[in-house]
Amino acid sequence: MFNLKRSAPLTEPDLNPPRPSRSVYREDCTQCFDSIDDPAGLDVCLTCFNGGCAGDHQHNILHYQSTSHPLVLNVKRTRKHLQRNEPPQKITKLEVVGQTESDKYETTSQVNCFACQQQNIDQSAGRLSQVVQGVLKANTFAQQEEIKAWEQEFTPCEHTLCLEQQPARQIASQDLGHCSKCDLKENLWLCMECGNLGCGRKQYGSDVGGNNHAIEHSKEAGHGVAVKLGSITAEGSADVYCYKCDEERVDTELAAHLAHWGIDISGREKTEKSLMEMQVEQNLKWDFSMTTDDGKELKPLFGQGFTGLKNIGNTCYLASTVQCLFDLPEFQQRYYHPSESPPQASNPADDLETQLRKLAEGILSGRYSKPNSDIVAQPDTPEVPHQQGLSPAMFKHLVGRGHEEFSTMRQQDAFEFLLHLFKLINVSNRSHPDQDPVQSFRFAMEQKLQCINCKRVRYRTDEQDNISIPVPVRRIPQKNGMDENKDGKKEEFESVSLKECLDIFTAVDTVELTCPACSSKDGFLKSSKFKTFPQNLAVNARRFELVNWVPTKLDIPVQIGDEPFDLATYLSPGLQPGEEELPEEAEVGDASAASNQFVPNEAALGQLQSMGFPQVRCEKALHATGNSDAEAAMNWLFGHMDDPDIDEPLNLGGSASQSGGASEASISQLAEMGIGAPQARKTLRECDGNVERAIDWVFSHPDDQGDFDADVPAEPSAPKSVPGSTATPAIFELESIACHKGSSIHAGHYVAFIRKEIPGEKGKQWVLYNDEKVVKAVDVEEMKKFAYVYFFRRH
């Protein structure tokens, strides 16, 4: 491609080294998963620092053609081979810190020019050397995300900010001394107020001891702030805990507060795992069986459709969801186009269409699904190594940007992420709704309200893309008559069938409403059934109880077979002969015609309040989810329990200007997701400028065209058809499941099980996707009982 002959020095373009906050894509291509580990390497643009593969896809050339940026730094990396004597372990923060890239890889680089077709250009001219060194030393985009993966977002509190310390004295520090009430010399916490040393909590599941003496001291002395001595680093980081807040905190004056007790952090060496590292270690213990009954490792699968996704830190919820979606024909047809060029985008890493196509090509092509050649099997471990897996760092950053939860690296709810991804994809396809793969999930539910007194009825249609079914809780009594025995044995529950859950979901219920026709206060009978059926049905099995306002997961087995089943019995018959409808002007639970007045759906509001949710939260949830039904609002509430404004009254910005909270930056951010300026202005005004809530609002109000300028008339909207099909029989079959292990949806581990054809075997088989590991599954029946999200497909 290049002419290797050297020529006179090039005219230097306007080059500058990357700033610390600038993303440098020098690890993998922004448009595919080819990387610096491939034979051709990766070309990093020295103008904008985009990464373009130099191999078969030639995305480096596409970048040059679209930007005219001539100079690139070609980076190639070769792994130093290791011999594997035991199964590979997942990367931990300690390993990242303790082993540098140069310890693991041989890296070579050279500057090439597309404009002059020259290779290996002399780097000594002008600022070229400075720019090259800046690129090579900068954290890659993936590294920045991995660093975040092991950190939570902590904040100071009034107790750390207003810390008052007693008279200074020297304490035993680097040798850790010992607890003031016992002989423990590890897991020691220094009281920042008086200098007392106390041991911490016992770390269950590990060898770290503790007798809770630090907590006892806090209660006895009334002191709140303590620091874990073994976690202090020379860089000034440490575990700081406030017992009064019962939260991990940040001490903005940590170095000075430690110096008060004679501890110079510049001479400290970290000797113990941090709380975050221990939490990650505990999460990794929630593992799914990767061996057969006789102890042999499950056989890894490779090839098209068998590519795993690397866990870059609590991203298993994302990986399991994405694997289930891209197994569906609609997502494959929409985003998998291996023979086409990537879409035109000025910044591919920030373009959702590009990143979805990149993900589809990576997962489906088989190009990256091969054994890890960096691991050499030994005679006593002859099994084939697993694949390395693809890092979804760019995709995760993009779909999580601006979201309070998904922008962090904490563990998340896979079902909430599915709904969030649905919204982003739906919005991005608004200009071509016929190409939206989420439409294959959309259908209509029909709600029937019937006055108990006068028997008049009201039918209401709500569009949905999922259902969340209640799972009845029937505990199996323990021998001692308690829910949990003295040995801490896990409580057990009776199994239920999918049919029973669907029967409860569609059952008739009574709601307290006043009839607008006969004024009776006897209430209404309420039921919801399918008005249409989707092609793909996502079902969330709701196995939770609210304990102190925290959803706690219950391991209730749900019996679901692989055989097809008919949902036609749950189809709504609609208005029946002899039924009299309530007058149209007598609205029951609908929004007021006044543009700035929100009237919540009365039936849904009553249901939510009967569950114990405060009215302010219920109204906010109904407004955010389209004022449709209690199920959607309840799911929203579970995902926004920790919002700082969750208990503030709903503010629709009625007194605001036309743009309200619609800043230019917010409008631009929504524009990148395919939302036009009129809609962006309207939704941002409705949501007080909150971009995350604005996306929810657009998704819940698809027919609202927004606020148009006085000289730009709104286009008339075409009649909207109801999604889904009424055809019967409605035969559905289980295609995939997202499973979770752990006591909370915000901890533990997610995997995916998908039914698909395996080359060389007859019929569809269950395949386990456990992060980067892809194997033929065993014991699937047990996993189906406790799945979190079920994906059914109509046949």
mmCIF file of C-alpha atoms in Angstrom, residues 31 78 87 130 204-205 283 291 317 320 341 373 385 402 405 428 483 499 529 544 775-776:
data_model
loop_
_atom_site.group_PDB
_atom_site.id
_atom_site.type_symbol
_atom_site.label_atom_id
_atom_site.label_comp_id
_atom_site.label_asym_id
_atom_site.label_seq_id
_atom_site.Cartn_x
_atom_site.Cartn_y
_atom_site.Cartn_z
ATOM 1 C CA GLN A 31 -15.331 0.377 13.743
ATOM 2 C CA THR A 78 2.939 -9.308 20.519
ATOM 3 C CA PRO A 87 -7.234 -22.467 34.674
ATOM 4 C CA GLN A 130 6.411 14.512 21.277
ATOM 5 C CA TYR A 204 -16.927 -13.895 55.200
ATOM 6 C CA GLY A 205 -15.706 -16.182 52.439
ATOM 7 C CA ASN A 283 -18.759 -11.219 43.044
ATOM 8 C CA THR A 291 -17.451 -28.496 34.461
ATOM 9 C CA TYR A 317 -25.299 -7.749 32.831
ATOM 10 C CA SER A 320 -25.713 -11.518 28.801
ATOM 11 C CA SER A 341 -18.697 -0.234 4.696
ATOM 12 C CA SER A 373 -3.051 -18.570 21.527
ATOM 13 C CA PRO A 385 -8.057 -22.773 26.257
ATOM 14 C CA GLY A 402 -25.625 10.489 30.669
ATOM 15 C CA GLU A 405 -26.521 4.101 36.728
ATOM 16 C CA SER A 428 -32.015 6.011 16.838
ATOM 17 C CA ASP A 483 -38.075 -19.057 57.523
ATOM 18 C CA LYS A 499 -48.889 -20.724 33.279
ATOM 19 C CA LYS A 529 -54.714 -9.186 28.407
ATOM 20 C CA PHE A 544 -38.566 -9.885 44.683
ATOM 21 C CA VAL A 775 -19.391 -23.670 26.005
ATOM 22 C CA LYS A 776 -22.058 -26.281 25.398
#
